[in-house]
């Protein structure tokens, strides 16, 4: 099997807006980011307006700052996938926390039961959040280094692993899954 490696950065062409309402934007702002920011601002104002009302001098920053922060940080390339935006990663993280990934059973032969979903406690690291809230996590530089007493002591002899890779088609996997799920012998 051949493995292909991409050694170049992906090619991306973006349109830019150099002038907005008579204001010179310098080297230009990305149009997709401007549209994204406009949508975020409209949604944010629609969310706040029923609770706070018309923006007044003390509440203007509440109307203006969060949408700009979400737009500025959310439009950056993602931490884990360069081609995604951080907003997409945030949305996927929230979706995973609320719904989890749906398990695929028997290559989609049957739908998963609610009991087969990953529980909420395992999806969201509640212990880590609780430790952070109580400030119980010690920083890496303050942790003690655990040193073994005698690194030459071994538990036993080395294990020899001889494995053979086998490629199975989806038809064979479905036959095996039908056989094991129905409890019957060979068909």
PDB file of N, CA and C in Angstrom, residues 102-170:
ATOM      1  N   UNK A 102     -22.688   9.064  17.513  1.00  0.00           N
ATOM      2  CA  UNK A 102     -23.594   7.930  17.452  1.00  0.00           C
ATOM      3  C   UNK A 102     -22.811   6.704  17.027  1.00  0.00           C
ATOM      4  N   UNK A 103     -22.875   5.620  17.802  1.00  0.00           N
ATOM      5  CA  UNK A 103     -22.118   4.428  17.434  1.00  0.00           C
ATOM      6  C   UNK A 103     -22.669   3.774  16.172  1.00  0.00           C
ATOM      7  N   UNK A 104     -21.775   3.225  15.369  1.00  0.00           N
ATOM      8  CA  UNK A 104     -22.160   2.500  14.161  1.00  0.00           C
ATOM      9  C   UNK A 104     -22.031   1.020  14.477  1.00  0.00           C
ATOM     10  N   UNK A 105     -23.114   0.296  14.367  1.00  0.00           N
ATOM     11  CA  UNK A 105     -23.121  -1.111  14.734  1.00  0.00           C
ATOM     12  C   UNK A 105     -23.384  -1.944  13.497  1.00  0.00           C
ATOM     13  N   UNK A 106     -22.518  -2.913  13.265  1.00  0.00           N
ATOM     14  CA  UNK A 106     -22.677  -3.809  12.118  1.00  0.00           C
ATOM     15  C   UNK A 106     -22.692  -3.069  10.798  1.00  0.00           C
ATOM     16  N   UNK A 107     -21.792  -2.082  10.656  1.00  0.00           N
ATOM     17  CA  UNK A 107     -21.702  -1.280   9.435  1.00  0.00           C
ATOM     18  C   UNK A 107     -23.034  -0.627   9.083  1.00  0.00           C
ATOM     19  N   UNK A 108     -23.760  -0.203  10.107  1.00  0.00           N
ATOM     20  CA  UNK A 108     -25.028   0.474   9.903  1.00  0.00           C
ATOM     21  C   UNK A 108     -26.196  -0.475   9.733  1.00  0.00           C
ATOM     22  N   UNK A 109     -26.001  -1.761  10.068  1.00  0.00           N
ATOM     23  CA  UNK A 109     -27.071  -2.747   9.905  1.00  0.00           C
ATOM     24  C   UNK A 109     -28.231  -2.474  10.863  1.00  0.00           C
ATOM     25  N   UNK A 110     -27.918  -1.921  12.025  1.00  0.00           N
ATOM     26  CA  UNK A 110     -28.986  -1.566  12.958  1.00  0.00           C
ATOM     27  C   UNK A 110     -28.628  -0.266  13.665  1.00  0.00           C
ATOM     28  N   UNK A 111     -29.645   0.412  14.127  1.00  0.00           N
ATOM     29  CA  UNK A 111     -29.430   1.669  14.844  1.00  0.00           C
ATOM     30  C   UNK A 111     -29.025   1.371  16.282  1.00  0.00           C
ATOM     31  N   UNK A 112     -28.265   2.239  16.871  1.00  0.00           N
ATOM     32  CA  UNK A 112     -27.804   2.056  18.246  1.00  0.00           C
ATOM     33  C   UNK A 112     -28.907   2.406  19.235  1.00  0.00           C
ATOM     34  N   UNK A 113     -28.938   1.667  20.342  1.00  0.00           N
ATOM     35  CA  UNK A 113     -29.865   1.981  21.430  1.00  0.00           C
ATOM     36  C   UNK A 113     -29.300   3.132  22.247  1.00  0.00           C
ATOM     37  N   UNK A 114     -30.149   3.751  23.052  1.00  0.00           N
ATOM     38  CA  UNK A 114     -29.689   4.832  23.929  1.00  0.00           C
ATOM     39  C   UNK A 114     -28.663   4.321  24.939  1.00  0.00           C
ATOM     40  N   UNK A 115     -28.753   3.041  25.313  1.00  0.00           N
ATOM     41  CA  UNK A 115     -27.815   2.487  26.285  1.00  0.00           C
ATOM     42  C   UNK A 115     -26.416   2.323  25.713  1.00  0.00           C
ATOM     43  N   UNK A 116     -26.277   2.333  24.398  1.00  0.00           N
ATOM     44  CA  UNK A 116     -24.976   2.148  23.765  1.00  0.00           C
ATOM     45  C   UNK A 116     -24.239   3.465  23.508  1.00  0.00           C
ATOM     46  N   UNK A 117     -24.880   4.593  23.793  1.00  0.00           N
ATOM     47  CA  UNK A 117     -24.209   5.878  23.641  1.00  0.00           C
ATOM     48  C   UNK A 117     -23.235   6.075  24.792  1.00  0.00           C
ATOM     49  N   UNK A 118     -22.253   6.874  24.570  1.00  0.00           N
ATOM     50  CA  UNK A 118     -21.290   7.210  25.609  1.00  0.00           C
ATOM     51  C   UNK A 118     -21.970   8.125  26.616  1.00  0.00           C
ATOM     52  N   UNK A 119     -21.926   7.809  27.907  1.00  0.00           N
ATOM     53  CA  UNK A 119     -22.596   8.654  28.897  1.00  0.00           C
ATOM     54  C   UNK A 119     -21.989  10.053  28.963  1.00  0.00           C
ATOM     55  N   UNK A 120     -22.788  11.001  29.452  1.00  0.00           N
ATOM     56  CA  UNK A 120     -22.361  12.391  29.495  1.00  0.00           C
ATOM     57  C   UNK A 120     -21.132  12.571  30.377  1.00  0.00           C
ATOM     58  N   UNK A 121     -21.051  11.828  31.465  1.00  0.00           N
ATOM     59  CA  UNK A 121     -19.904  11.947  32.370  1.00  0.00           C
ATOM     60  C   UNK A 121     -18.599  11.577  31.686  1.00  0.00           C
ATOM     61  N   UNK A 122     -18.651  10.645  30.761  1.00  0.00           N
ATOM     62  CA  UNK A 122     -17.435  10.243  30.049  1.00  0.00           C
ATOM     63  C   UNK A 122     -17.119  11.177  28.890  1.00  0.00           C
ATOM     64  N   UNK A 123     -18.127  11.833  28.331  1.00  0.00           N
ATOM     65  CA  UNK A 123     -17.876  12.779  27.234  1.00  0.00           C
ATOM     66  C   UNK A 123     -17.246  14.042  27.740  1.00  0.00           C
ATOM     67  N   UNK A 124     -17.720  14.546  28.851  1.00  0.00           N
ATOM     68  CA  UNK A 124     -17.215  15.786  29.417  1.00  0.00           C
ATOM     69  C   UNK A 124     -16.371  15.414  30.631  1.00  0.00           C
ATOM     70  N   UNK A 125     -15.165  15.893  30.670  1.00  0.00           N
ATOM     71  CA  UNK A 125     -14.256  15.582  31.772  1.00  0.00           C
ATOM     72  C   UNK A 125     -14.670  16.372  33.009  1.00  0.00           C
ATOM     73  N   UNK A 126     -15.699  15.879  33.705  1.00  0.00           N
ATOM     74  CA  UNK A 126     -16.222  16.605  34.863  1.00  0.00           C
ATOM     75  C   UNK A 126     -15.210  16.648  35.994  1.00  0.00           C
ATOM     76  N   UNK A 127     -14.419  15.605  36.144  1.00  0.00           N
ATOM     77  CA  UNK A 127     -13.411  15.584  37.203  1.00  0.00           C
ATOM     78  C   UNK A 127     -12.356  16.674  36.956  1.00  0.00           C
ATOM     79  N   UNK A 128     -11.931  16.815  35.711  1.00  0.00           N
ATOM     80  CA  UNK A 128     -10.927  17.828  35.373  1.00  0.00           C
ATOM     81  C   UNK A 128     -11.482  19.231  35.606  1.00  0.00           C
ATOM     82  N   UNK A 129     -12.742  19.445  35.238  1.00  0.00           N
ATOM     83  CA  UNK A 129     -13.365  20.756  35.442  1.00  0.00           C
ATOM     84  C   UNK A 129     -13.505  21.046  36.933  1.00  0.00           C
ATOM     85  N   UNK A 130     -13.895  20.043  37.712  1.00  0.00           N
ATOM     86  CA  UNK A 130     -14.034  20.235  39.158  1.00  0.00           C
ATOM     87  C   UNK A 130     -12.688  20.525  39.805  1.00  0.00           C
ATOM     88  N   UNK A 131     -11.637  19.823  39.376  1.00  0.00           N
ATOM     89  CA  UNK A 131     -10.306  20.079  39.923  1.00  0.00           C
ATOM     90  C   UNK A 131      -9.820  21.477  39.570  1.00  0.00           C
ATOM     91  N   UNK A 132     -10.104  21.917  38.347  1.00  0.00           N
ATOM     92  CA  UNK A 132      -9.705  23.267  37.965  1.00  0.00           C
ATOM     93  C   UNK A 132     -10.471  24.307  38.766  1.00  0.00           C
ATOM     94  N   UNK A 133     -11.759  24.046  39.018  1.00  0.00           N
ATOM     95  CA  UNK A 133     -12.575  24.999  39.773  1.00  0.00           C
ATOM     96  C   UNK A 133     -12.086  25.099  41.224  1.00  0.00           C
ATOM     97  N   UNK A 134     -11.641  23.989  41.774  1.00  0.00           N
ATOM     98  CA  UNK A 134     -11.162  23.996  43.156  1.00  0.00           C
ATOM     99  C   UNK A 134      -9.661  24.250  43.241  1.00  0.00           C
ATOM    100  N   UNK A 135      -9.028  24.450  42.091  1.00  0.00           N
ATOM    101  CA  UNK A 135      -7.585  24.723  42.005  1.00  0.00           C
ATOM    102  C   UNK A 135      -6.770  23.613  42.639  1.00  0.00           C
ATOM    103  N   UNK A 136      -7.164  22.352  42.377  1.00  0.00           N
ATOM    104  CA  UNK A 136      -6.441  21.216  42.920  1.00  0.00           C
ATOM    105  C   UNK A 136      -5.370  20.692  41.967  1.00  0.00           C
ATOM    106  N   UNK A 137      -5.335  21.180  40.765  1.00  0.00           N
ATOM    107  CA  UNK A 137      -4.369  20.680  39.795  1.00  0.00           C
ATOM    108  C   UNK A 137      -3.040  21.381  40.033  1.00  0.00           C
ATOM    109  N   UNK A 138      -2.001  20.587  40.251  1.00  0.00           N
ATOM    110  CA  UNK A 138      -0.680  21.185  40.419  1.00  0.00           C
ATOM    111  C   UNK A 138      -0.051  21.368  39.046  1.00  0.00           C
ATOM    112  N   UNK A 139       0.595  22.493  38.844  1.00  0.00           N
ATOM    113  CA  UNK A 139       1.222  22.726  37.550  1.00  0.00           C
ATOM    114  C   UNK A 139       2.332  21.715  37.269  1.00  0.00           C
ATOM    115  N   UNK A 140       2.661  21.537  36.011  1.00  0.00           N
ATOM    116  CA  UNK A 140       3.649  20.553  35.586  1.00  0.00           C
ATOM    117  C   UNK A 140       5.005  20.790  36.244  1.00  0.00           C
ATOM    118  N   UNK A 141       5.384  22.050  36.406  1.00  0.00           N
ATOM    119  CA  UNK A 141       6.706  22.334  36.942  1.00  0.00           C
ATOM    120  C   UNK A 141       6.803  22.094  38.446  1.00  0.00           C
ATOM    121  N   UNK A 142       5.667  21.935  39.136  1.00  0.00           N
ATOM    122  CA  UNK A 142       5.688  21.682  40.572  1.00  0.00           C
ATOM    123  C   UNK A 142       5.457  20.217  40.918  1.00  0.00           C
ATOM    124  N   UNK A 143       5.195  19.392  39.941  1.00  0.00           N
ATOM    125  CA  UNK A 143       4.947  17.972  40.207  1.00  0.00           C
ATOM    126  C   UNK A 143       6.250  17.272  40.536  1.00  0.00           C
ATOM    127  N   UNK A 144       6.158  16.309  41.437  1.00  0.00           N
ATOM    128  CA  UNK A 144       7.338  15.547  41.817  1.00  0.00           C
ATOM    129  C   UNK A 144       7.623  14.493  40.760  1.00  0.00           C
ATOM    130  N   UNK A 145       8.896  14.248  40.542  1.00  0.00           N
ATOM    131  CA  UNK A 145       9.292  13.240  39.569  1.00  0.00           C
ATOM    132  C   UNK A 145       9.366  11.913  40.297  1.00  0.00           C
ATOM    133  N   UNK A 146       8.674  10.901  39.777  1.00  0.00           N
ATOM    134  CA  UNK A 146       8.688   9.576  40.373  1.00  0.00           C
ATOM    135  C   UNK A 146       9.826   8.786  39.740  1.00  0.00           C
ATOM    136  N   UNK A 147      10.729   8.314  40.599  1.00  0.00           N
ATOM    137  CA  UNK A 147      11.886   7.558  40.125  1.00  0.00           C
ATOM    138  C   UNK A 147      11.743   6.121  40.602  1.00  0.00           C
ATOM    139  N   UNK A 148      11.921   5.166  39.691  1.00  0.00           N
ATOM    140  CA  UNK A 148      11.866   3.763  40.083  1.00  0.00           C
ATOM    141  C   UNK A 148      13.101   3.422  40.903  1.00  0.00           C
ATOM    142  N   UNK A 149      12.938   2.488  41.838  1.00  0.00           N
ATOM    143  CA  UNK A 149      14.059   2.114  42.689  1.00  0.00           C
ATOM    144  C   UNK A 149      15.144   1.400  41.908  1.00  0.00           C
ATOM    145  N   UNK A 150      14.774   0.386  41.159  1.00  0.00           N
ATOM    146  CA  UNK A 150      15.763  -0.363  40.395  1.00  0.00           C
ATOM    147  C   UNK A 150      15.225  -0.586  38.988  1.00  0.00           C
ATOM    148  N   UNK A 151      15.697   0.175  38.015  1.00  0.00           N
ATOM    149  CA  UNK A 151      15.153   0.030  36.662  1.00  0.00           C
ATOM    150  C   UNK A 151      15.557  -1.284  35.985  1.00  0.00           C
ATOM    151  N   UNK A 152      16.496  -2.037  36.550  1.00  0.00           N
ATOM    152  CA  UNK A 152      16.927  -3.295  35.939  1.00  0.00           C
ATOM    153  C   UNK A 152      16.011  -4.463  36.304  1.00  0.00           C
ATOM    154  N   UNK A 153      15.154  -4.297  37.305  1.00  0.00           N
ATOM    155  CA  UNK A 153      14.246  -5.364  37.697  1.00  0.00           C
ATOM    156  C   UNK A 153      13.160  -5.478  36.647  1.00  0.00           C
ATOM    157  N   UNK A 154      12.923  -6.709  36.168  1.00  0.00           N
ATOM    158  CA  UNK A 154      11.917  -6.920  35.138  1.00  0.00           C
ATOM    159  C   UNK A 154      10.850  -7.856  35.664  1.00  0.00           C
ATOM    160  N   UNK A 155       9.680  -7.748  35.123  1.00  0.00           N
ATOM    161  CA  UNK A 155       8.564  -8.571  35.581  1.00  0.00           C
ATOM    162  C   UNK A 155       8.643  -9.981  35.022  1.00  0.00           C
ATOM    163  N   UNK A 156       9.239 -10.178  33.903  1.00  0.00           N
ATOM    164  CA  UNK A 156       9.307 -11.500  33.287  1.00  0.00           C
ATOM    165  C   UNK A 156      10.073 -11.413  31.985  1.00  0.00           C
ATOM    166  N   UNK A 157      10.019 -12.491  31.241  1.00  0.00           N
ATOM    167  CA  UNK A 157      10.748 -12.511  29.977  1.00  0.00           C
ATOM    168  C   UNK A 157       9.988 -11.710  28.920  1.00  0.00           C
ATOM    169  N   UNK A 158      10.693 -11.381  27.852  1.00  0.00           N
ATOM    170  CA  UNK A 158      10.077 -10.612  26.775  1.00  0.00           C
ATOM    171  C   UNK A 158       8.984 -11.423  26.094  1.00  0.00           C
ATOM    172  N   UNK A 159       8.009 -10.724  25.581  1.00  0.00           N
ATOM    173  CA  UNK A 159       6.909 -11.355  24.864  1.00  0.00           C
ATOM    174  C   UNK A 159       7.187 -11.225  23.378  1.00  0.00           C
ATOM    175  N   UNK A 160       7.057 -12.314  22.657  1.00  0.00           N
ATOM    176  CA  UNK A 160       7.238 -12.293  21.211  1.00  0.00           C
ATOM    177  C   UNK A 160       5.862 -12.227  20.574  1.00  0.00           C
ATOM    178  N   UNK A 161       5.644 -11.226  19.755  1.00  0.00           N
ATOM    179  CA  UNK A 161       4.368 -11.044  19.102  1.00  0.00           C
ATOM    180  C   UNK A 161       4.551 -11.326  17.616  1.00  0.00           C
ATOM    181  N   UNK A 162       3.793 -12.291  17.127  1.00  0.00           N
ATOM    182  CA  UNK A 162       3.824 -12.550  15.680  1.00  0.00           C
ATOM    183  C   UNK A 162       2.410 -12.304  15.165  1.00  0.00           C
ATOM    184  N   UNK A 163       2.274 -11.250  14.423  1.00  0.00           N
ATOM    185  CA  UNK A 163       0.958 -10.888  13.918  1.00  0.00           C
ATOM    186  C   UNK A 163       0.949 -10.994  12.413  1.00  0.00           C
ATOM    187  N   UNK A 164      -0.252 -11.254  11.895  1.00  0.00           N
ATOM    188  CA  UNK A 164      -0.427 -11.313  10.457  1.00  0.00           C
ATOM    189  C   UNK A 164      -1.637 -10.460  10.129  1.00  0.00           C
ATOM    190  N   UNK A 165      -1.460  -9.524   9.222  1.00  0.00           N
ATOM    191  CA  UNK A 165      -2.563  -8.657   8.835  1.00  0.00           C
ATOM    192  C   UNK A 165      -3.460  -9.384   7.847  1.00  0.00           C
ATOM    193  N   UNK A 166      -4.763  -9.201   8.020  1.00  0.00           N
ATOM    194  CA  UNK A 166      -5.717  -9.833   7.129  1.00  0.00           C
ATOM    195  C   UNK A 166      -6.746  -8.783   6.741  1.00  0.00           C
ATOM    196  N   UNK A 167      -7.015  -8.657   5.483  1.00  0.00           N
ATOM    197  CA  UNK A 167      -7.976  -7.683   4.993  1.00  0.00           C
ATOM    198  C   UNK A 167      -9.307  -8.391   4.760  1.00  0.00           C
ATOM    199  N   UNK A 168     -10.341  -7.924   5.444  1.00  0.00           N
ATOM    200  CA  UNK A 168     -11.666  -8.517   5.319  1.00  0.00           C
ATOM    201  C   UNK A 168     -12.581  -7.525   4.630  1.00  0.00           C
ATOM    202  N   UNK A 169     -13.373  -8.003   3.716  1.00  0.00           N
ATOM    203  CA  UNK A 169     -14.331  -7.145   3.036  1.00  0.00           C
ATOM    204  C   UNK A 169     -15.553  -6.897   3.900  1.00  0.00           C
ATOM    205  N   UNK A 170     -16.350  -5.917   3.520  1.00  0.00           N
ATOM    206  CA  UNK A 170     -17.534  -5.572   4.316  1.00  0.00           C
ATOM    207  C   UNK A 170     -18.574  -6.689   4.284  1.00  0.00           C
TER     208      UNK A 170
END
